[in-house]
């Protein structure tokens, strides 16, 4: 297939704001795409070459891309640079320059998708001292044979700014529309949730239909999207929601790890699918040694322990370990334990469809528990009093709260979903009405006074997982210390966007926009109806969205979360409901 075909589709996607229209554009394209190339096409439409859990990131510095554009279009470097400063978008610059070149050039070989994948793979894999040169030459070679539109998307791809809005959920909708029915949509999504590989799902459905999709299962080496918890404002409500009886576990304050234990090797994935194995070599080794199965997938929380007292330490100590250089030293200075809480797979058996208590029993008997491999502390609870008692012991053990888990027959492991089979209750809930929020930075305002010359406040957004859009909830200017104010440009400027990113809905206009990438933890006094913020616009009241009042940055950059994993708009609507409910209670 020609890359121009793909570029035209990207252009059409970019020019529509309607998700329904995007879905039908993609569905129509998927139907006529070469089946053998569909996997690559799906990755390319998200600006990638492979799923996130495969190591390697496609990336080129703007400076190198400018040089490649100059070379391919026969323009001097300074001319390209000038246009880049004017437009701020290398995609547009490439498009303009290549279009001028095209009017002059007579021949060039048409660019196929296969050749683009090959070139981009060379760029991604380039290493060592010649790598800059290799990247620049490879891109220039591709641009040489590009038309203007192709040049636009090639440059956006290599700079990590694809922005055509092909979110996972839109692609899954399009796959259902192209190759199956609406009723099949949940099954297609499950296949994605248990493999985290949208290209694999696309290839499978295109070649083998729904039968093949149904056969996709959990397997070692392919991370499973994590199951998440709902929240409720009191232990009594948690117990009631669980039907009067549930399991409660300590909620440890560490880093969630999904361990894929193979016969000879172990891989540890974070909840955003990064490979964390090199940060926890001791845990990986202990899990392999203590696992009674040949292969298994388990989940647990890695928590730092004070080597002197044996007490658990707050999460910062684990992240500190991630940043340490000498791993041997870190393993000694910051001992870590894994507290295991779930079993997803063992020796050919998919445990995700089994009830919680069976999974827990399988987990416990599947390992020789001891030293740095432990089970989470768990107790069966049959009343609010027993729940309160367990919560008090969790806090006493320096945990952040409890996780209640359903023991009903349908208490399966719901990959990729947040539901009431798990409910969290944290000690923070006793001070504020709401949980903390993890919000994506989508813009910044220049500071004044003491903050002049720096970013003074940030525009923060929640994620709407139904529509794949980011909707604003607050302007955040509190909780930044000097070190963070200084660090902000390095943290954020890589995602600067000349205009409002197409995935962001905002009425407030910041001085600069960012593509959603960085997630910050924020606490706030309350959630209120807001005329200016766009989260849940018109949902609760015509003309109003939801905003959060007196937001404050906690100091925690959630680099373990992707922007799509930040607090969702529906969670905020729910938390708003919890507040109203609470004040109803007070007024009685
Ligand atoms: P938070 O910011 O509160 O940790 P989250 O959005 O990361 O929330 P939630 O599903 O809301 O995720 O809360 C569950 C998180 O708590 C898990 O992702 C995991 O990291 C952690 N955790 C700690 N102890 C447990 C446990 N016993 N069972 C499940 N998760 C646990």
Coordinates of C-alpha atoms and ligand atoms in Angstrom, one line a residue:
X1 CA 0.0 0.0 0.0
X2 CA 1.2 3.5 -0.7
X3 CA 2.0 5.7 2.2
X4 CA 0.2 8.6 0.5
X5 CA -3.1 6.6 1.0
X6 CA -2.4 6.5 4.7
X7 CA -1.4 10.2 4.8
X8 CA -4.6 11.2 3.1
X9 CA -6.5 9.2 5.7
X10 CA -4.6 11.0 8.5
X11 CA -5.5 14.3 6.9
X12 CA -9.2 13.4 6.8
X13 CA -9.0 12.3 10.5
X14 CA -7.4 15.5 11.5
X15 CA -9.9 17.6 9.8
X16 CA -12.9 16.2 11.6
X17 CA -13.7 16.7 15.3
X18 CA -16.4 14.0 15.3
X19 CA -15.5 10.7 16.8
X20 CA -18.3 9.0 14.8
X21 CA -16.8 10.3 11.6
X22 CA -13.3 9.3 12.6
X23 CA -14.6 5.8 13.2
X24 CA -16.1 5.5 9.8
X25 CA -13.1 7.0 8.0
X26 CA -10.9 4.4 9.8
X27 CA -13.3 1.5 9.3
X28 CA -13.5 2.2 5.6
X29 CA -9.7 2.5 5.4
X30 CA -9.1 -0.7 7.4
X31 CA -11.5 -2.6 5.1
X32 CA -9.5 -1.8 2.0
X33 CA -6.0 -1.9 3.6
X34 CA -3.8 -4.9 2.8
X35 CA -4.4 -7.4 5.6
X36 CA -0.7 -8.2 5.8
X37 CA 0.0 -4.5 6.5
X38 CA -2.9 -3.7 8.8
X39 CA -0.8 -4.2 12.0
X40 CA 1.8 -1.6 10.9
X41 CA -0.9 0.7 9.7
X42 CA -2.6 0.7 13.1
X43 CA 0.6 1.4 14.9
X44 CA 1.5 4.2 12.5
X45 CA -1.9 5.8 13.0
X46 CA -0.9 6.2 16.6
X47 CA 2.6 7.5 15.7
X48 CA 4.3 4.2 16.7
X49 CA 6.0 1.2 15.2
X50 CA 4.9 -1.4 17.9
X51 CA 3.0 -1.6 21.1
X52 CA 4.3 0.5 24.1
X53 CA 5.6 -2.5 26.0
X54 CA 8.1 -3.3 23.3
X55 CA 11.3 -1.4 24.1
X56 CA 12.3 1.4 21.8
X57 CA 10.8 4.8 21.1
X58 CA 10.7 6.6 17.8
X59 CA 12.2 10.0 18.3
X60 CA 14.3 12.6 16.6
X61 CA 15.3 16.0 17.8
X62 CA 13.7 19.0 16.0
X63 CA 17.2 20.2 14.9
X64 CA 17.9 16.9 13.0
X65 CA 14.5 16.9 11.4
X66 CA 15.0 20.5 10.2
X67 CA 18.3 19.4 8.6
X68 CA 16.7 16.4 6.9
X69 CA 13.9 18.7 5.5
X70 CA 16.6 21.1 4.2
X71 CA 18.5 18.3 2.6
X72 CA 15.5 16.7 0.9
X73 CA 14.0 19.9 -0.3
X74 CA 17.2 21.5 -1.4
X75 CA 16.7 24.5 0.9
X76 CA 19.4 26.2 3.1
X77 CA 19.2 25.3 6.8
X78 CA 18.4 28.8 7.9
X79 CA 15.4 29.0 5.6
X80 CA 13.9 25.9 7.2
X81 CA 14.7 27.2 10.6
X82 CA 13.0 30.5 10.0
X83 CA 9.8 28.8 8.8
X84 CA 9.9 26.5 11.8
X85 CA 10.1 29.5 14.1
X86 CA 7.2 31.1 12.2
X87 CA 4.9 28.1 12.2
X88 CA 6.1 26.1 15.2
X89 CA 5.1 22.9 13.4
X90 CA 7.7 20.8 11.7
X91 CA 4.9 18.9 9.9
X92 CA 3.7 22.1 8.3
X93 CA 7.3 23.1 7.5
X94 CA 8.0 19.8 5.7
X95 CA 4.7 20.0 3.9
X96 CA 5.4 23.6 2.6
X97 CA 9.1 22.9 1.6
X98 CA 8.3 19.6 0.0
X99 CA 5.5 21.0 -2.0
X100 CA 7.8 23.7 -3.4
X101 CA 10.3 21.0 -4.3
X102 CA 7.6 18.8 -5.9
X103 CA 6.8 21.5 -8.4
X104 CA 10.4 21.3 -9.5
X105 CA 11.3 17.6 -9.3
X106 CA 10.5 15.3 -12.1
X107 CA 11.1 11.9 -10.6
X108 CA 10.8 10.3 -7.3
X109 CA 10.0 6.7 -6.3
X110 CA 6.6 6.4 -4.7
X111 CA 6.7 5.8 -1.0
X112 CA 5.1 2.5 0.3
X113 CA 4.0 1.8 3.8
X114 CA 6.6 -1.0 3.9
X115 CA 9.4 1.4 3.1
X116 CA 8.2 3.9 5.6
X117 CA 8.2 1.2 8.3
X118 CA 11.7 0.1 7.3
X119 CA 13.0 3.7 7.4
X120 CA 11.4 4.5 10.7
X121 CA 12.7 1.2 12.2
X122 CA 16.2 2.3 11.1
X123 CA 15.6 5.6 12.8
X124 CA 14.3 4.0 16.0
X125 CA 17.2 1.5 16.2
X126 CA 20.0 4.0 15.4
X127 CA 22.6 3.9 18.2
X128 CA 26.1 5.0 18.9
X129 CA 28.2 7.8 17.5
X130 CA 26.8 7.8 14.0
X131 CA 23.2 7.6 15.1
X132 CA 22.4 11.3 14.4
X133 CA 23.8 11.0 11.0
X134 CA 21.9 7.8 10.2
X135 CA 18.6 9.2 11.5
X136 CA 19.0 12.4 9.5
X137 CA 19.9 10.6 6.2
X138 CA 17.2 8.1 6.6
X139 CA 14.5 10.7 7.1
X140 CA 15.9 12.8 4.3
X141 CA 15.7 9.7 2.0
X142 CA 12.0 9.2 2.9
X143 CA 11.2 12.9 2.5
X144 CA 13.0 12.9 -0.9
X145 CA 10.3 10.5 -2.2
X146 CA 7.4 12.1 -0.3
X147 CA 4.6 14.3 -1.5
X148 CA 3.7 17.2 0.8
X149 CA 1.1 15.4 2.9
X150 CA 3.4 12.4 3.4
X151 CA 6.1 14.8 4.5
X152 CA 3.8 16.3 7.0
X153 CA 3.0 13.0 8.7
X154 CA 6.5 11.6 8.5
X155 CA 7.9 14.6 10.4
X156 CA 5.1 14.5 12.9
X157 CA 5.7 10.8 13.5
X158 CA 9.5 11.1 14.1
X159 CA 9.0 14.0 16.4
X160 CA 6.3 12.2 18.4
X161 CA 3.5 14.7 17.5
X162 CA 1.1 12.6 15.5
X163 CA -2.1 14.1 17.0
X164 CA -4.5 12.7 14.4
X165 CA -6.7 11.5 17.3
X166 CA -6.7 7.8 16.6
X167 CA -7.2 6.9 20.2
X168 CA -7.4 3.2 21.2
X169 CA -11.2 3.3 21.7
X170 CA -11.7 4.9 18.2
X171 CA -9.6 2.2 16.6
X172 CA -11.5 -0.6 18.4
X173 CA -14.8 1.0 17.3
X174 CA -13.5 1.1 13.7
X175 CA -12.3 -2.6 13.9
X176 CA -15.8 -3.6 15.0
X177 CA -17.4 -1.6 12.2
X178 CA -15.0 -2.9 9.6
X179 CA -14.9 -6.6 10.5
X180 CA -17.6 -7.5 13.0
X181 CA -20.7 -6.1 14.6
X182 CA -21.5 -3.6 17.4
X183 CA -22.3 -6.6 19.7
X184 CA -18.7 -7.9 19.2
X185 CA -17.2 -4.6 20.5
X186 CA -16.8 -5.8 24.1
X187 CA -15.0 -9.0 23.0
X188 CA -12.7 -7.0 20.8
X189 CA -11.9 -4.6 23.7
X190 CA -11.2 -7.6 26.0
X191 CA -8.7 -8.9 23.5
X192 CA -7.0 -5.5 23.6
X193 CA -7.1 -5.3 27.4
X194 CA -5.4 -8.7 27.9
X195 CA -2.7 -8.1 25.3
X196 CA -2.2 -4.3 25.3
X197 CA -1.5 -4.7 21.6
X198 CA -4.0 -3.0 19.3
X199 CA -2.0 -4.0 16.2
X200 CA -2.3 -7.7 17.1
X201 CA -6.0 -7.3 17.6
X202 CA -6.4 -5.6 14.2
X203 CA -4.4 -8.2 12.4
X204 CA -6.2 -11.1 14.2
X205 CA -9.7 -9.8 13.4
X206 CA -8.9 -8.9 9.8
X207 CA -7.4 -12.4 9.1
X208 CA -9.4 -14.7 11.3
X209 CA -12.6 -12.8 12.3
X210 CA -14.2 -13.0 15.7
X211 CA -13.4 -16.7 16.3
X212 CA -9.7 -15.8 16.2
X213 CA -10.3 -12.7 18.5
X214 CA -12.1 -14.9 21.0
X215 CA -9.1 -17.2 21.1
X216 CA -6.7 -14.3 22.1
X217 CA -5.7 -14.9 25.7
X218 CA -3.4 -13.8 28.4
X219 CA 0.2 -14.8 27.8
X220 CA 3.6 -14.3 29.5
X221 CA 5.5 -11.4 27.9
X222 CA 2.4 -9.5 26.8
X223 CA 1.2 -7.2 29.6
X224 CA -2.4 -7.1 30.7
X225 CA -4.2 -3.8 31.3
X226 CA -4.5 -3.4 35.0
X227 CA -7.8 -3.7 36.9
X228 CA -8.6 -0.5 38.9
X229 CA -10.7 0.4 41.9
X230 CA -13.7 2.6 42.5
X231 CA -13.8 4.8 45.6
X232 CA -16.5 5.4 48.3
X233 CA -16.5 8.0 51.1
X234 CA -16.9 5.7 54.1
X235 CA -16.1 2.2 55.2
X236 CA -19.8 1.6 56.0
X237 CA -20.7 2.4 52.3
X238 CA -17.9 0.1 51.1
X239 CA -19.2 -2.8 53.1
X240 CA -22.8 -2.1 52.1
X241 CA -21.8 -1.8 48.4
X242 CA -20.1 -5.2 48.7
X243 CA -23.3 -6.8 49.9
X244 CA -22.3 -6.9 53.6
X245 CA -19.3 -9.1 53.2
X246 CA -16.0 -8.7 51.4
X247 CA -12.3 -9.2 51.6
X248 CA -10.2 -6.3 52.7
X249 CA -6.5 -5.9 51.9
X250 CA -4.0 -3.3 53.1
X251 CA -3.5 -0.7 50.4
X252 CA 0.3 -0.4 50.2
X253 CA 2.0 2.8 49.1
X254 CA 4.5 1.7 46.5
X255 CA 4.7 0.9 42.8
X256 CA 2.4 -1.5 41.1
X257 CA 4.2 -4.2 39.2
X258 CA 2.9 -6.8 36.9
X259 CA 5.4 -9.7 36.9
X260 CA 5.6 -11.9 33.9
X261 CA 7.5 -14.9 35.1
X262 CA 8.9 -17.1 32.3
X263 CA 10.9 -20.3 32.7
X264 CA 14.2 -18.6 32.5
X265 CA 13.5 -14.9 32.8
X266 CA 11.2 -12.5 34.5
X267 CA 9.9 -9.1 33.3
X268 CA 8.3 -6.5 35.5
X269 CA 6.0 -4.0 34.0
X270 CA 4.7 -0.8 35.4
X271 CA 1.0 0.1 35.1
X272 CA 2.0 2.3 32.1
X273 CA 3.7 -0.8 30.6
X274 CA 7.3 0.4 31.1
X275 CA 9.8 -2.4 31.7
X276 CA 10.8 -2.0 35.4
X277 CA 12.9 -5.1 35.6
X278 CA 16.2 -3.3 35.8
X279 CA 14.9 -1.3 38.8
X280 CA 14.0 -4.3 40.8
X281 CA 16.5 -7.1 39.9
X282 CA 16.3 -8.5 43.4
X283 CA 12.5 -8.8 43.1
X284 CA 12.6 -10.4 39.7
X285 CA 15.1 -13.0 40.9
X286 CA 13.2 -13.8 44.1
X287 CA 9.9 -14.2 42.2
X288 CA 11.5 -16.7 39.8
X289 CA 13.2 -18.6 42.6
X290 CA 10.0 -18.7 44.8
X291 CA 7.5 -19.4 42.0
X292 CA 6.3 -23.0 41.9
X293 CA 5.0 -22.7 38.3
X294 CA 7.0 -22.8 35.1
X295 CA 5.2 -19.6 33.9
X296 CA 3.0 -17.2 35.7
X297 CA 1.7 -13.6 35.7
X298 CA 1.1 -12.0 39.1
X299 CA 0.5 -8.5 40.4
X300 CA 1.8 -6.9 43.5
X301 CA 3.0 -3.6 45.0
X302 CA 6.7 -3.0 45.4
X303 CA 7.3 -1.2 48.7
X304 CA 10.5 0.2 50.2
X305 CA 11.4 -1.0 53.6
X306 CA 13.5 0.7 56.2
X307 CA 16.6 -1.6 56.5
X308 CA 17.0 -0.8 60.2
X309 CA 13.4 -0.9 61.5
X310 CA 11.7 -3.1 58.9
X311 CA 9.0 -0.4 58.6
X312 CA 7.4 0.3 55.2
X313 CA 8.4 3.6 53.7
X314 CA 6.4 6.0 51.5
X315 CA 6.5 5.5 47.8
X316 CA 9.1 8.3 47.2
X317 CA 11.7 5.8 48.5
X318 CA 10.9 3.4 45.7
X319 CA 11.1 6.1 43.1
X320 CA 14.3 7.2 44.6
X321 CA 15.7 3.8 44.0
X322 CA 14.6 4.0 40.4
X323 CA 16.8 7.0 40.0
X324 CA 19.9 5.6 41.7
X325 CA 22.8 4.8 39.5
X326 CA 24.5 1.8 41.1
X327 CA 21.8 -0.8 41.3
X328 CA 23.8 -3.1 43.6
X329 CA 24.1 -0.2 46.0
X330 CA 20.4 0.6 45.7
X331 CA 19.4 -3.0 46.3
X332 CA 21.4 -2.8 49.6
X333 CA 20.4 0.7 50.7
X334 CA 16.7 0.6 49.8
X335 CA 15.5 -2.9 50.3
X336 CA 12.2 -3.5 48.6
X337 CA 9.5 -6.1 49.1
X338 CA 6.7 -7.2 46.8
X339 CA 3.3 -7.6 48.3
X340 CA 1.4 -9.8 45.9
X341 CA -2.3 -9.4 45.4
X342 CA -3.4 -11.1 42.2
X343 CA -2.8 -14.0 39.9
X344 CA -3.6 -13.6 36.3
X345 CA -2.1 -16.7 34.7
X346 CA -0.2 -19.9 35.6
X347 CA 1.1 -22.7 33.3
X348 CA -1.4 -22.4 30.5
X349 CA -4.3 -21.5 32.7
X350 CA -5.9 -18.1 32.4
X351 CA -7.0 -17.1 35.9
X352 CA -8.5 -13.7 35.0
X353 CA -12.0 -15.2 34.6
X354 CA -11.9 -16.9 38.1
X355 CA -13.4 -15.4 41.2
X356 CA -11.1 -13.4 43.6
X357 CA -10.9 -16.0 46.4
X358 CA -9.8 -18.7 44.0
X359 CA -7.2 -16.4 42.4
X360 CA -5.9 -15.5 45.8
X361 CA -5.6 -19.1 46.9
X362 CA -3.8 -20.0 43.7
X363 CA -1.4 -17.1 44.2
X364 CA -0.6 -18.2 47.7
X365 CA -0.1 -21.8 46.9
X366 CA 1.9 -21.0 43.8
X367 CA 4.7 -19.4 45.6
X368 CA 7.0 -20.1 48.5
X369 CA 6.2 -17.0 50.5
X370 CA 9.0 -15.4 52.5
X371 CA 11.6 -12.6 52.7
X372 CA 11.0 -10.1 50.0
X373 CA 8.1 -12.0 48.4
X374 CA 5.0 -11.6 50.6
X375 CA 1.2 -11.7 50.2
X376 CA -0.8 -8.6 51.0
X377 CA -2.4 -8.7 54.4
X378 CA -6.0 -9.7 53.9
X379 CA -9.0 -10.2 56.2
X380 CA -12.6 -11.2 55.5
X381 CA -14.9 -8.5 56.8
X382 CA -18.6 -8.9 57.6
X383 CA -19.6 -5.6 59.1
X384 CA -18.6 -1.9 59.1
X385 CA -17.1 -2.3 62.5
X386 CA -14.8 -5.1 61.3
X387 CA -13.9 -2.9 58.3
X388 CA -13.0 0.1 60.6
X389 CA -10.9 -2.2 62.7
X390 CA -9.0 -3.5 59.7
X391 CA -8.6 0.0 58.3
X392 CA -7.1 1.1 61.7
X393 CA -4.6 -1.7 61.5
X394 CA -3.7 -0.8 57.9
X395 CA -2.9 2.8 58.9
X396 CA -1.0 1.5 61.9
X397 CA 1.1 -0.6 59.5
X398 CA 1.9 2.7 57.6
X399 CA -0.3 1.8 54.6
X400 CA -2.4 4.5 52.8
X401 CA -5.7 2.7 53.4
X402 CA -7.5 -0.4 52.4
X403 CA -8.7 -2.1 49.2
X404 CA -12.0 -3.9 49.5
X405 CA -12.4 -6.8 47.1
X406 CA -15.6 -8.5 46.1
X407 CA -15.9 -12.2 46.9
X408 CA -19.0 -12.7 44.7
X409 CA -18.9 -15.5 42.1
X410 CA -18.5 -12.9 39.4
X411 CA -15.5 -11.3 41.1
X412 CA -13.2 -11.8 38.0
X413 CA -10.1 -9.8 37.1
X414 CA -11.5 -7.1 34.9
X415 CA -8.5 -6.1 32.8
X416 CA -8.5 -2.4 31.9
X417 CA -11.5 -1.4 33.9
X418 CA -12.3 0.5 37.0
X419 CA -15.3 -0.9 38.8
X420 CA -16.9 -1.7 42.1
X421 CA -15.4 -5.2 42.3
X422 CA -12.5 -3.4 44.0
X423 CA -13.2 -0.3 46.2
X424 CA -10.4 1.8 47.7
X425 CA -10.7 3.8 50.9
X426 CA -7.8 5.9 51.9
X427 CA -6.9 7.9 55.0
X428 CA -6.9 11.1 53.0
X429 CA -10.7 10.7 52.5
X430 CA -11.1 11.5 56.2
X431 CA -9.6 15.0 55.7
X432 CA -11.1 16.0 52.4
X433 CA -14.3 15.2 50.6
X434 CA -12.5 13.8 47.6
X435 CA -9.6 11.6 46.6
X436 CA -6.6 13.1 45.0
X437 CA -6.8 13.7 41.2
X438 CA -4.2 12.7 38.7
X439 CA -4.5 15.3 36.0
X440 CA -2.8 15.9 32.6
X441 CA -1.1 19.2 31.9
X442 CA -2.5 20.7 28.7
X443 CA -1.3 24.3 29.0
X444 CA 0.6 26.9 31.0
X445 CA 0.3 30.6 31.9
X446 CA 3.4 32.7 32.3
X447 CA 4.2 33.8 35.8
X448 CA 4.2 37.2 37.2
X449 CA 6.0 38.8 40.2
X450 CA 8.3 36.3 41.8
X451 CA 7.5 33.8 39.0
X452 CA 8.2 36.2 36.1
X453 CA 10.0 34.5 33.3
X454 CA 8.8 31.0 34.4
X455 CA 5.5 29.2 34.1
X456 CA 3.4 30.4 36.9
X457 CA 0.3 28.2 36.6
X458 CA -0.8 25.2 34.6
X459 CA -4.1 24.3 32.9
X460 CA -5.1 20.8 34.0
X461 CA -7.4 18.3 32.4
X462 CA -9.1 15.0 33.1
X463 CA -9.6 12.3 30.5
X464 CA -12.9 11.3 29.0
X465 CA -12.4 7.6 28.3
X466 CA -15.6 7.4 26.3
X467 CA -14.6 10.1 23.8
X468 CA -10.8 10.0 24.1
X469 CA -10.7 13.7 24.9
X470 CA -9.0 15.8 27.6
X471 CA -11.3 18.2 29.4
X472 CA -10.1 21.0 31.7
X473 CA -10.9 21.1 35.4
X474 CA -8.6 23.7 36.9
X475 CA -5.9 26.2 36.7
X476 CA -3.2 25.0 39.0
X477 CA -0.8 27.5 40.6
X478 CA -0.3 26.2 44.2
X479 CA 2.0 23.7 45.6
X480 CA 5.0 24.4 43.3
X481 CA 8.3 24.9 45.1
X482 CA 11.2 26.7 43.5
X483 CA 12.8 23.4 42.4
X484 CA 9.7 22.4 40.6
X485 CA 9.2 25.8 39.0
X486 CA 12.7 25.5 37.6
X487 CA 12.2 22.0 36.5
X488 CA 8.9 22.7 34.7
X489 CA 10.3 23.7 31.2
X490 CA 12.4 20.5 31.0
X491 CA 9.4 18.5 32.1
X492 CA 6.9 20.1 29.8
X493 CA 8.5 21.8 26.8
X494 CA 9.0 18.6 24.8
X495 CA 5.3 18.5 24.3
X496 CA 4.7 22.1 23.4
X497 CA 2.0 22.5 20.8
X498 CA 1.6 25.6 18.7
X499 CA -2.2 25.4 18.8
X500 CA -4.7 23.7 21.1
X501 CA -4.1 20.0 20.7
X502 CA -7.0 18.3 18.8
X503 CA -7.6 16.0 21.8
X504 CA -8.1 18.9 24.2
X505 CA -11.4 20.6 24.9
X506 CA -10.9 23.9 26.6
X507 CA -12.5 27.3 26.9
X508 CA -9.7 28.8 29.0
X509 CA -6.9 29.8 26.8
X510 CA -3.4 29.4 28.3
X511 CA -0.2 31.2 27.0
X512 CA 1.1 27.9 25.7
X513 CA -0.5 24.6 24.9
X514 CA 0.9 21.1 25.6
X515 CA 0.0 17.8 24.1
X516 CA -1.3 15.8 27.1
X517 CA 1.7 13.8 28.4
X518 CA 2.7 14.8 31.9
X519 CA 0.4 13.8 34.8
X520 CA 0.5 15.5 38.1
X521 CA -1.2 14.6 41.4
X522 CA -3.5 17.3 42.7
X523 CA -5.6 17.7 45.8
X524 CA -8.5 20.1 46.1
X525 CA -11.1 21.4 48.5
X526 CA -14.1 20.5 46.4
X527 CA -15.6 19.9 43.0
X528 CA -18.0 22.6 41.8
X529 CA -20.0 23.4 38.7
X530 CA -18.0 25.7 36.6
X531 CA -18.9 28.0 33.7
X532 CA -15.4 27.9 32.2
X533 CA -14.1 24.3 32.6
X534 CA -15.1 21.7 30.1
X535 CA -15.1 18.5 32.1
X536 CA -18.6 16.9 31.9
X537 CA -19.9 20.0 30.1
X538 CA -23.7 20.0 30.1
X539 CA -23.9 16.7 31.9
X540 CA -25.1 17.9 35.2
X541 CA -26.3 21.3 34.2
X542 CA -26.8 23.0 30.8
X543 CA -23.9 25.3 30.1
X544 CA -21.7 24.2 33.0
X545 CA -18.9 21.8 33.4
X546 CA -17.1 20.6 36.6
X547 CA -14.1 22.3 38.0
X548 CA -12.1 21.7 41.2
X549 CA -11.6 24.5 43.8
X550 CA -8.4 25.4 45.5
X551 CA -6.3 22.8 43.7
X552 CA -2.8 22.1 45.1
X553 CA 0.0 20.1 43.5
X554 CA 1.1 17.4 46.0
X555 CA 4.7 17.3 44.6
X556 CA 4.1 14.0 42.9
X557 CA 4.6 13.7 39.2
X558 CA 2.7 10.6 38.2
X559 CA 5.3 9.3 35.8
X560 CA 3.9 5.9 36.3
X561 CA 0.7 7.0 34.5
X562 CA 0.1 7.8 30.9
X563 CA -2.3 10.7 30.3
X564 CA -5.0 8.2 29.3
X565 CA -4.6 6.7 32.8
X566 CA -5.3 10.0 34.6
X567 CA -8.5 10.6 36.6
X568 CA -11.4 10.3 34.2
X569 CA -14.3 12.7 33.7
X570 CA -16.8 10.1 34.9
X571 CA -14.8 9.6 38.1
X572 CA -15.0 13.3 38.7
X573 CA -18.8 13.3 38.1
X574 CA -19.0 10.4 40.6
X575 CA -16.8 12.2 43.2
X576 CA -19.1 15.2 42.8
X577 CA -22.0 12.9 43.6
X578 CA -20.2 11.7 46.7
X579 CA -19.8 15.3 47.9
X580 CA -23.4 16.2 47.4
X581 CA -24.4 13.0 49.1
X582 CA -22.1 13.8 52.0
X583 CA -23.5 17.3 52.6
X584 CA -27.0 15.9 52.3
X585 CA -26.0 13.7 55.2
X586 CA -24.8 16.6 57.2
X587 CA -27.9 18.7 56.7
X588 CA -30.1 15.9 58.1
Ligands
LIG1 P1 -3.9 5.6 43.7 O1 -3.4 6.8 43.1 O2 -4.9 5.7 44.8 O3 -2.9 4.5 44.0 P2 -4.6 4.4 41.1 O4 -5.3 5.3 40.2 O5 -3.1 4.3 40.9 O6 -4.8 5.0 42.6 P3 -6.5 2.5 41.9 O7 -7.1 1.4 41.2 O8 -7.4 3.7 42.0 O9 -5.2 3.0 41.2 O10 -6.0 2.1 43.3 C1 -5.4 0.9 43.4 C2 -3.9 1.0 43.4 O11 -3.4 0.7 44.7 C3 -3.3 0.0 42.5 O12 -3.0 0.5 41.2 C4 -2.0 -0.5 43.2 O13 -0.9 0.3 42.8 C5 -2.2 0.0 44.7 N1 -2.4 -1.1 45.7 C6 -1.8 -1.1 46.9 N2 -2.2 -2.2 47.6 C7 -3.1 -2.9 46.8 C8 -3.8 -4.1 47.0 N3 -3.8 -4.8 48.1 N4 -4.6 -4.5 45.9 C9 -4.7 -3.8 44.8 N5 -4.0 -2.7 44.6 C10 -3.2 -2.2 45.6

